[in-house]
Tab-separated table of C-alpha atoms in Angstrom:
chain	number	residue	atom	x	y	z
J	1	MET	CA	-27.532	-45.622	43.720
J	2	SER	CA	-28.156	-46.348	46.790
J	3	ALA	CA	-26.112	-44.800	49.487
J	4	GLY	CA	-23.984	-47.710	50.329
J	5	LEU	CA	-23.246	-48.299	46.991
J	6	LEU	CA	-21.783	-45.011	46.986
J	7	VAL	CA	-19.770	-45.705	50.408
J	8	ALA	CA	-18.167	-49.222	49.245
J	9	VAL	CA	-17.197	-46.995	45.415
J	10	LEU	CA	-15.623	-43.728	47.599
J	11	LEU	CA	-13.782	-46.832	49.424
J	12	ALA	CA	-12.216	-48.529	47.027
J	13	SER	CA	-10.969	-44.809	45.246
J	14	ALA	CA	-8.873	-43.686	48.848
J	15	LEU	CA	-7.725	-46.983	48.590
J	16	LEU	CA	-6.059	-47.196	45.213
J	17	GLU	CA	-5.471	-43.727	44.718
J	18	GLY	CA	-3.231	-43.984	48.450
J	19	SER	CA	-1.492	-47.084	48.318
J	20	GLY	CA	-1.577	-48.103	43.700
J	21	TRP	CA	-2.690	-50.999	42.631
J	22	ALA	CA	-2.073	-54.319	43.987
J	23	GLY	CA	-3.175	-56.840	41.559
J	24	GLY	CA	-1.169	-59.887	41.174
J	25	VAL	CA	1.536	-60.235	43.806
J	26	GLY	CA	2.648	-63.617	44.923
J	27	ASP	CA	4.996	-66.072	45.876
J	28	GLY	CA	6.573	-66.193	42.246
J	29	ASN	CA	6.528	-62.990	41.109
J	30	LEU	CA	10.093	-61.496	42.725
J	31	ARG	CA	12.812	-63.200	40.980
J	32	LEU	CA	16.722	-63.313	41.626
J	33	SER	CA	20.300	-63.978	39.231
J	34	VAL	CA	23.721	-63.622	40.573
J	35	THR	CA	27.095	-63.653	38.216
J	36	VAL	CA	30.318	-63.708	39.823
J	37	ASN	CA	33.598	-62.584	38.015
J	38	GLY	CA	31.180	-63.111	34.618
J	39	ARG	CA	30.377	-66.808	35.929
J	40	ALA	CA	26.020	-67.395	36.352
J	41	ASP	CA	26.497	-70.774	37.888
J	42	SER	CA	29.031	-69.920	39.960
J	43	ASP	CA	27.035	-72.561	42.455
J	44	VAL	CA	28.425	-75.085	40.845
J	45	ARG	CA	31.336	-74.099	39.106
J	46	PRO	CA	32.882	-71.276	41.240
J	47	PRO	CA	35.320	-69.231	40.345
J	48	GLU	CA	38.798	-68.797	40.802
J	49	VAL	CA	39.537	-65.274	42.307
J	50	ARG	CA	42.757	-64.860	43.208
J	51	VAL	CA	43.192	-64.024	47.042
J	52	GLY	CA	43.315	-60.398	47.369
J	53	ALA	CA	42.387	-59.610	44.303
J	54	TRP	CA	38.173	-58.243	43.069
J	55	VAL	CA	35.365	-59.970	43.955
J	56	VAL	CA	32.298	-58.635	41.617
J	57	LYS	CA	28.870	-59.958	41.936
J	58	ARG	CA	26.125	-59.063	40.077
J	59	TYR	CA	21.936	-59.634	41.449
J	60	ARG	CA	19.275	-59.872	38.739
J	61	LEU	CA	16.063	-58.531	40.269
J	62	LEU	CA	13.051	-59.512	37.729
J	63	ASN	CA	9.793	-57.722	39.600
J	64	VAL	CA	6.665	-59.674	37.737
J	65	SER	CA	4.881	-58.817	39.841
J	66	GLU	CA	1.530	-56.006	39.341
J	67	ALA	CA	2.520	-54.056	42.623
J	68	ASP	CA	5.650	-51.716	43.239
J	69	LEU	CA	9.038	-52.541	45.627
J	70	HIS	CA	9.831	-50.499	48.319
J	71	ARG	CA	13.168	-51.453	50.864
J	72	VAL	CA	14.646	-53.601	48.441
J	73	ARG	CA	17.879	-56.083	49.231
J	74	VAL	CA	20.095	-58.413	48.900
J	75	LEU	CA	21.119	-61.010	52.318
J	76	ASP	CA	24.518	-62.045	51.419
J	77	PRO	CA	26.816	-64.228	53.394
J	78	GLY	CA	28.996	-64.084	51.510
J	79	ALA	CA	30.280	-59.986	50.621
J	80	PRO	CA	31.096	-58.371	53.320
J	81	ALA	CA	27.965	-56.117	55.127
J	82	GLY	CA	27.168	-53.159	53.530
J	83	SER	CA	28.857	-53.870	50.259
J	84	VAL	CA	25.975	-54.554	48.581
J	85	ARG	CA	24.214	-51.655	47.406
J	86	CYS	CA	20.980	-51.908	45.751
J	87	PRO	CA	18.098	-49.238	44.181
J	88	ALA	CA	15.693	-48.579	46.752
J	89	VAL	CA	12.520	-49.138	44.196
J	90	LEU	CA	12.417	-51.981	42.003
J	91	PRO	CA	8.742	-50.744	39.675
J	92	ALA	CA	6.322	-53.704	38.712
J	93	ALA	CA	6.883	-55.338	35.788
J	94	GLU	CA	10.229	-54.276	35.540
J	95	GLU	CA	14.015	-54.973	36.674
J	96	ALA	CA	17.131	-53.439	38.473
J	97	GLU	CA	20.757	-55.146	39.480
J	98	CYS	CA	22.674	-54.805	42.628
J	99	THR	CA	26.082	-55.481	43.366
J	100	ALA	CA	28.976	-55.352	45.119
J	101	ARG	CA	32.471	-55.073	45.365
J	102	PHE	CA	35.429	-56.820	47.849
J	103	ARG	CA	39.012	-57.875	47.743
J	104	ALA	CA	38.797	-62.083	47.772
J	105	VAL	CA	40.018	-64.125	50.474
J	106	ALA	CA	40.974	-67.754	50.868
J	107	GLY	CA	38.662	-70.431	50.547
J	108	ARG	CA	35.560	-71.765	49.471
J	109	HIS	CA	32.913	-68.947	50.074
J	110	VAL	CA	28.936	-70.169	48.706
J	111	HIS	CA	26.353	-69.515	50.351
J	112	PRO	CA	22.696	-68.703	49.367
J	113	VAL	CA	21.703	-65.606	48.357
J	114	ARG	CA	18.124	-63.710	49.307
J	115	ALA	CA	16.450	-61.050	47.154
J	116	GLU	CA	13.600	-58.899	49.448
J	117	GLY	CA	11.442	-56.519	48.130
J	118	ASP	CA	7.863	-54.426	50.660
J	119	VAL	CA	4.881	-53.806	49.239
J	120	PRO	CA	3.199	-51.481	51.210
J	121	SER	CA	-0.140	-51.394	50.460
J	122	LEU	CA	0.060	-55.370	50.952
J	123	ARG	CA	1.673	-55.335	54.105
J	124	THR	CA	3.326	-57.915	52.574
J	125	ARG	CA	7.284	-59.019	51.888
J	126	LEU	CA	8.110	-60.490	48.182
J	127	THR	CA	11.607	-62.863	48.346
J	128	ALA	CA	13.436	-65.061	46.576
J	129	THR	CA	16.310	-67.412	47.270
J	130	ALA	CA	19.654	-68.277	44.662
J	131	ARG	CA	23.181	-70.374	45.839
J	132	ALA	CA	26.021	-68.606	44.543
J	133	GLY	CA	30.153	-67.660	45.570
J	134	TYR	CA	33.627	-67.946	44.274
J	135	ALA	CA	36.901	-69.673	46.101
J	136	GLY	CA	40.001	-68.355	46.922
J	137	VAL	CA	42.921	-69.273	46.232
J	138	ALA	CA	46.836	-68.483	46.012
J	139	GLY	CA	49.612	-70.332	46.627
J	140	ALA	CA	51.351	-67.917	49.117
J	141	LEU	CA	55.241	-67.841	49.851
J	142	GLY	CA	56.502	-66.769	53.196
J	143	LEU	CA	61.011	-67.080	54.166
J	144	THR	CA	63.290	-66.393	56.886
J	145	GLU	CA	66.814	-66.555	57.266
J	146	GLU	CA	69.203	-67.963	60.752
J	147	VAL	CA	72.660	-67.426	60.607
J	148	VAL	CA	75.137	-69.014	62.808
J	149	VAL	CA	78.375	-68.034	62.620
J	150	ALA	CA	81.703	-70.423	63.513
J	151	THR	CA	84.133	-69.732	66.024
J	152	PRO	CA	87.216	-68.263	64.613
J	153	GLY	CA	90.042	-70.247	65.292
J	154	THR	CA	93.788	-69.369	65.500
J	155	GLY	CA	96.056	-68.171	63.049
J	156	GLY	CA	93.814	-65.583	61.662
J	157	GLY	CA	91.495	-65.764	58.216
J	158	GLY	CA	88.090	-65.161	59.352
J	159	ALA	CA	85.220	-67.402	59.900
J	160	SER	CA	82.639	-69.727	58.681
J	161	ALA	CA	78.989	-68.497	58.458
J	162	THR	CA	75.790	-71.102	58.336
J	163	VAL	CA	72.881	-69.526	56.334
J	164	THR	CA	69.508	-70.883	56.518
J	165	TYR	CA	66.678	-70.036	54.785
J	166	THR	CA	63.273	-71.407	55.317
J	167	VAL	CA	60.360	-71.242	52.439
J	168	THR	CA	56.783	-71.998	53.193
J	169	ASN	CA	53.481	-72.437	51.406
J	170	ARG	CA	51.221	-70.588	53.501
J	171	GLY	CA	48.630	-70.205	51.086
J	172	ASN	CA	45.537	-73.534	49.466
J	173	LEU	CA	47.841	-74.126	46.557
J	174	PRO	CA	50.897	-76.045	45.737
J	175	LEU	CA	54.046	-74.157	45.253
J	176	TYR	CA	56.058	-74.944	42.061
J	177	THR	CA	60.274	-74.595	40.959
J	178	VAL	CA	60.561	-72.841	44.816
J	179	ARG	CA	64.119	-70.674	44.157
J	180	VAL	CA	66.611	-69.552	46.799
J	181	GLU	CA	69.148	-67.299	45.829
J	182	ASP	CA	71.243	-64.731	48.106
J	183	PRO	CA	72.936	-61.659	45.996
J	184	GLY	CA	73.768	-60.298	50.252
J	185	LEU	CA	76.213	-62.513	50.243
J	186	ALA	CA	77.057	-63.041	46.513
J	187	LEU	CA	76.384	-66.802	46.202
J	188	ALA	CA	76.459	-68.549	43.284
J	189	PRO	CA	72.988	-69.965	41.196
J	190	GLY	CA	71.881	-72.861	43.127
J	191	ALA	CA	74.695	-72.659	46.004
J	192	PRO	CA	72.341	-72.630	48.759
J	193	ASP	CA	71.490	-76.817	48.932
J	194	CYS	CA	67.587	-77.943	49.336
J	195	GLY	CA	67.841	-81.325	49.498
J	196	GLY	CA	70.103	-82.170	46.590
J	197	GLN	CA	68.046	-79.860	43.990
J	198	GLY	CA	70.622	-76.830	43.375
J	199	GLY	CA	68.844	-73.939	44.852
J	200	THR	CA	66.045	-75.343	44.543
J	201	VAL	CA	63.107	-76.598	45.428
J	202	ALA	CA	60.552	-79.030	43.213
J	203	VAL	CA	57.634	-78.918	44.294
J	204	LEU	CA	55.998	-77.168	48.023
J	205	ALA	CA	52.849	-78.270	49.609
J	206	PRO	CA	50.175	-75.528	50.832
J	207	ASP	CA	51.466	-75.501	54.494
J	208	THR	CA	54.863	-77.014	55.065
J	209	SER	CA	57.833	-75.708	55.483
J	210	ALA	CA	60.815	-77.127	53.169
J	211	PHE	CA	64.815	-75.655	53.802
J	212	CYS	CA	67.857	-74.340	52.288
J	213	ARG	CA	71.218	-74.469	53.391
J	214	THR	CA	74.840	-72.277	52.660
J	215	THR	CA	78.001	-72.272	54.240
J	216	VAL	CA	80.455	-69.587	53.310
J	217	ARG	CA	84.631	-67.908	54.482
J	218	LEU	CA	84.369	-64.881	55.344
J	219	ARG	CA	86.704	-62.061	56.489
J	220	PRO	CA	86.506	-60.811	59.416
J	221	GLY	CA	83.919	-57.898	59.730
J	222	THR	CA	80.272	-56.754	59.154
J	223	TYR	CA	77.598	-58.137	56.496
J	224	ARG	CA	73.744	-58.223	55.429
J	225	SER	CA	71.947	-61.628	54.194
J	226	ALA	CA	69.153	-61.068	51.909
J	227	GLY	CA	67.921	-64.025	50.633
J	228	ARG	CA	65.858	-64.056	48.024
J	229	ALA	CA	62.611	-67.160	47.887
J	230	SER	CA	60.784	-67.517	43.972
J	231	GLY	CA	57.602	-70.148	42.580
J	232	SER	CA	54.528	-70.059	41.465
J	233	ASP	CA	51.136	-72.028	42.146
J	234	ARG	CA	51.397	-71.783	38.090
J	235	ALA	CA	46.988	-71.954	38.994
J	236	THR	CA	44.799	-69.323	35.820
J	237	THR	CA	41.612	-66.923	37.796
J	238	LEU	CA	38.767	-64.476	36.315
J	239	GLY	CA	39.057	-61.301	36.625
J	240	THR	CA	35.711	-59.218	36.957
J	241	GLY	CA	34.527	-59.709	33.826
J	242	GLY	CA	35.702	-63.156	33.254
J	243	GLU	CA	38.809	-62.498	31.055
J	244	ARG	CA	41.218	-64.928	31.896
J	245	VAL	CA	44.121	-64.146	34.804
J	246	THR	CA	47.531	-65.860	34.592
J	247	ALA	CA	49.753	-66.501	37.813
J	248	PRO	CA	51.742	-63.912	38.609
J	249	LEU	CA	55.703	-64.825	40.148
J	250	LEU	CA	55.046	-65.101	43.671
J	251	THR	CA	58.319	-63.876	45.952
J	252	ALA	CA	59.366	-63.066	49.396
J	253	GLY	CA	62.618	-61.908	50.885
J	254	ALA	CA	63.970	-62.104	54.427
J	255	SER	CA	67.683	-60.698	55.367
J	256	ALA	CA	69.910	-60.509	58.619
J	257	VAL	CA	73.113	-58.645	60.118
J	258	PHE	CA	75.683	-61.004	61.457
J	259	VAL	CA	79.350	-59.857	62.684
J	260	VAL	CA	82.260	-62.109	61.910
J	261	ARG	CA	85.635	-61.954	64.426
J	262	GLU	CA	88.441	-61.340	64.781
J	263	ALA	CA	90.185	-64.717	65.029
J	264	PRO	CA	93.189	-64.656	67.707
J	265	VAL	CA	96.793	-64.566	66.310
J	266	ALA	CA	98.174	-67.763	68.047
J	267	PRO	CA	101.788	-66.732	70.039
J	268	VAL	CA	104.638	-67.817	68.471
J	269	PRO	CA	106.861	-69.426	70.257
J	270	ARG	CA	110.609	-69.054	71.257
J	271	THR	CA	113.644	-70.824	71.040
J	272	PRO	CA	116.363	-70.672	73.730
J	273	ALA	CA	119.345	-69.641	72.293
J	274	PRO	CA	122.302	-72.318	73.251
J	275	GLY	CA	123.642	-72.359	77.080
J	276	ALA	CA	120.514	-69.614	77.381
J	277	PRO	CA	118.820	-70.436	81.048
J	278	ALA	CA	115.218	-72.052	80.451
J	279	ALA	CA	112.777	-69.499	81.624
J	280	GLY	CA	111.979	-68.702	85.076
J	281	ALA	CA	115.176	-70.614	85.984
J	282	PRO	CA	117.964	-68.715	87.560
J	283	ALA	CA	121.028	-67.303	85.499
J	284	ALA	CA	124.341	-68.953	85.689
J	285	GLY	CA	126.396	-67.476	88.841
J	286	SER	CA	123.572	-65.368	89.994
J	287	SER	CA	123.288	-66.841	93.058
J	288	ALA	CA	126.503	-66.981	94.060
J	289	GLY	CA	126.701	-62.900	92.602
J	290	ALA	CA	123.974	-62.283	94.379
J	291	ALA	CA	125.370	-63.281	97.314
J	292	GLY	CA	128.869	-62.169	96.697
J	293	ALA	CA	127.098	-59.005	96.627
J	294	SER	CA	125.191	-58.794	99.788
J	295	ALA	CA	129.547	-59.988	101.450
J	296	GLY	CA	130.645	-57.163	99.830
J	297	ALA	CA	127.278	-54.601	100.859
J	298	GLY	CA	128.151	-55.766	104.678
J	299	ALA	CA	132.386	-55.946	104.689
J	300	VAL	CA	134.634	-52.818	106.337
J	301	PRO	CA	137.061	-52.128	105.152
J	302	ALA	CA	140.522	-52.072	107.222
J	303	PRO	CA	141.283	-48.108	108.978
J	304	GLY	CA	143.407	-47.093	106.706
J	305	ALA	CA	142.917	-48.954	103.882
J	306	PRO	CA	141.646	-47.313	100.747
J	307	GLY	CA	138.300	-46.816	99.853
J	308	ALA	CA	137.517	-46.805	103.305
J	309	LEU	CA	134.321	-46.101	104.273
J	310	ALA	CA	131.732	-45.634	107.593
J	311	ARG	CA	129.747	-48.608	108.030
J	312	THR	CA	126.203	-48.639	106.915
J	313	ASP	CA	123.706	-50.289	109.161
J	314	THR	CA	120.640	-51.418	106.963
J	315	ASN	CA	118.801	-51.899	109.148
J	316	ALA	CA	119.347	-49.239	111.722
J	317	GLY	CA	117.173	-48.338	114.512
J	318	THR	CA	116.441	-51.820	115.341
J	319	GLY	CA	119.668	-54.045	115.356
J	320	THR	CA	121.135	-53.910	118.629
J	321	GLY	CA	125.537	-53.838	119.366
J	322	THR	CA	128.061	-53.884	122.780
J	323	ASP	CA	129.867	-51.084	123.357
J	324	ALA	CA	133.922	-50.911	123.808
J	325	ALA	CA	132.974	-52.542	127.353
J	326	GLY	CA	130.633	-55.394	126.347
J	327	ARG	CA	127.971	-53.421	127.083
J	328	PRO	CA	124.875	-53.766	125.021
J	329	ALA	CA	125.023	-50.411	123.142
J	330	ALA	CA	121.399	-47.869	123.375
J	331	PRO	CA	119.332	-48.371	119.876
J	332	ALA	CA	120.499	-46.321	117.211
J	333	ALA	CA	118.446	-43.461	116.364
J	334	PRO	CA	117.137	-44.006	112.812
J	335	GLY	CA	118.893	-42.263	110.278
J	336	ALA	CA	121.772	-42.434	112.711
J	337	GLY	CA	122.840	-45.323	110.786
J	338	ALA	CA	125.924	-43.321	109.538
J	339	ALA	CA	128.527	-42.061	110.634
J	340	PRO	CA	129.345	-38.657	111.843
J	341	GLY	CA	130.799	-37.351	108.501
J	342	ALA	CA	130.172	-40.378	106.609
J	343	VAL	CA	129.667	-40.331	103.263
J	344	PRO	CA	127.288	-42.301	101.164
J	345	PRO	CA	128.987	-45.470	99.501
J	346	SER	CA	127.102	-44.035	96.271
J	347	SER	CA	128.487	-41.161	95.759
J	348	VAL	CA	132.302	-41.887	96.570
J	349	SER	CA	134.015	-43.814	93.912
J	350	PRO	CA	135.871	-47.203	93.617
J	351	GLY	CA	139.344	-46.725	95.057
J	352	ALA	CA	138.369	-42.760	95.605
J	353	VAL	CA	139.730	-41.583	99.399
J	354	PRO	CA	136.716	-39.767	100.492
J	355	PRO	CA	137.697	-36.264	101.964
J	356	ALA	CA	137.561	-36.312	105.908
J	357	PRO	CA	135.032	-34.001	106.985
J	358	PRO	CA	135.560	-29.979	108.615
J	359	PRO	CA	136.078	-30.301	112.230
J	360	GLY	CA	132.748	-27.934	113.222
J	361	LEU	CA	130.776	-30.572	110.883
J	362	ARG	CA	131.804	-33.335	113.213
J	363	ARG	CA	131.279	-32.103	116.012
J	364	ALA	CA	127.309	-30.928	114.600
J	365	ALA	CA	127.791	-34.969	113.658
J	366	GLY	CA	128.257	-35.983	117.365
J	367	VAL	CA	125.770	-33.550	118.991
J	368	ASP	CA	123.245	-34.833	116.690
J	369	ASP	CA	124.230	-38.568	118.085
J	370	GLU	CA	124.874	-37.489	121.823
J	371	GLY	CA	121.398	-38.022	123.304
J	372	PHE	CA	119.135	-37.022	125.533
J	373	LEU	CA	121.682	-37.546	128.857
J	374	GLY	CA	124.432	-36.079	126.862
J	375	ARG	CA	123.142	-33.771	125.761
J	376	VAL	CA	121.728	-33.085	129.484
J	377	ARG	CA	125.422	-33.965	130.684
J	378	ARG	CA	126.862	-31.198	127.700
J	379	ARG	CA	125.092	-28.292	128.342
J	380	GLY	CA	126.003	-29.229	132.132
J	381	ARG	CA	130.044	-28.094	131.495
J	382	GLU	CA	128.865	-25.376	129.207
J	383	ALA	CA	127.895	-24.152	132.226
J	384	ALA	CA	130.066	-24.027	134.189
J	385	GLU	CA	132.577	-22.513	131.430
J	386	PHE	CA	130.372	-20.308	131.453
J	387	GLY	CA	130.990	-19.218	135.219
J	388	VAL	CA	134.024	-19.891	135.372
J	389	ALA	CA	134.592	-17.140	132.231
J	390	THR	CA	132.897	-14.741	134.072
J	391	THR	CA	134.510	-14.642	137.731
J	392	LEU	CA	138.108	-14.571	135.641
J	393	LEU	CA	136.200	-11.271	133.793
J	394	LEU	CA	134.906	-9.787	136.207
J	395	LEU	CA	137.897	-9.847	138.206
J	396	LEU	CA	140.748	-9.135	135.334
J	397	ILE	CA	138.118	-5.753	134.519
J	398	PRO	CA	138.924	-3.282	137.646
J	399	ALA	CA	142.423	-4.391	138.133
J	400	ALA	CA	143.017	-3.476	134.415
J	401	VAL	CA	140.693	-0.353	135.208
J	402	ALA	CA	143.062	-0.152	138.980
J	403	ALA	CA	145.989	-0.088	136.826
J	404	ALA	CA	144.416	2.815	134.026
J	405	LEU	CA	143.929	5.127	136.630
J	406	LEU	CA	147.693	4.217	138.578
J	407	GLY	CA	149.180	4.995	135.142
J	408	SER	CA	147.002	8.532	134.855
J	409	ARG	CA	148.485	9.709	138.191
J	410	ARG	CA	152.444	8.677	137.130
J	411	LYS	CA	151.900	11.104	134.743
């Protein structure tokens, strides 16, 4: 064997030992088929899966080449990222399965799926494609409510409350026989008016709403409305293994707290007694009585008459009068309107003669009422009287002493 041939054989052996045999590799050597919830023709008839239920996709890969595939992977835009699991290596002339499991979302999701595997010795990549997907379906029932309480009327008895229930189909399938009730208000069956259907909406199309109303009479207090809605989309879907799943009963709820106020009590009109004056009018004789009382208050009994009192000036300190000579009298000091020693009228019973005040009291009252000039004159008179008395005492005392001495000598 020549040296050149030997080198070629050794080189071929090294290549075969390092990377494995890579014969029979080309387009079409990798095949792909997909089943979705047990259905193989999901590209033509995507299975209906209820929104929120599980979707299981199975990707069957068949390697008909004569080389092992490395870094096997499936790219599916209809599956959440990272949800597909595949084996790392797919041996030659064998098959493997990749799987994905996730929750269904509303809408039709049919997309091309691509499977790939690498042949490192040939620096090539085998691929395969298929179409697969599912349809997420469901009627989604929603409910809201609003309460309007009427203003209470007079006379008591509470007030009326109007409750409006709004049912909405947020799904992509029609809803049938949607019933509305309110156990919180203990409504009778069929009490809410849903357009003349007796508490029931016959068909509610996707993305539409219907209104039901009821009016109840309630006593004052706090109440909680608890609306309930139920219906069905009547859709049969497929489970993860291809089994048929019947449509469930769809429900929704809402609540509202409201207060019914106490109604104001109507005022009762008062009927005046026969002969009684109307409201706000003075009673008969009241003006005359007031005038008589005013005149009586200012009248001065005649001197010596029974029950005669000193006149009390209710405007003392502001009024003026005249003295005996007809000259204007000085204004009286505050609180000096009553005569000295006078007894207040409130302390004397009608017809009784008030007792005469003691002399000392009369003098003290006179002193309090004499004014500043009167006090000066009185003090002058008292000083003069005091001087005369002192002179007499100075004269009488020596005379008495002299008489006493003369008498003692005669003895």
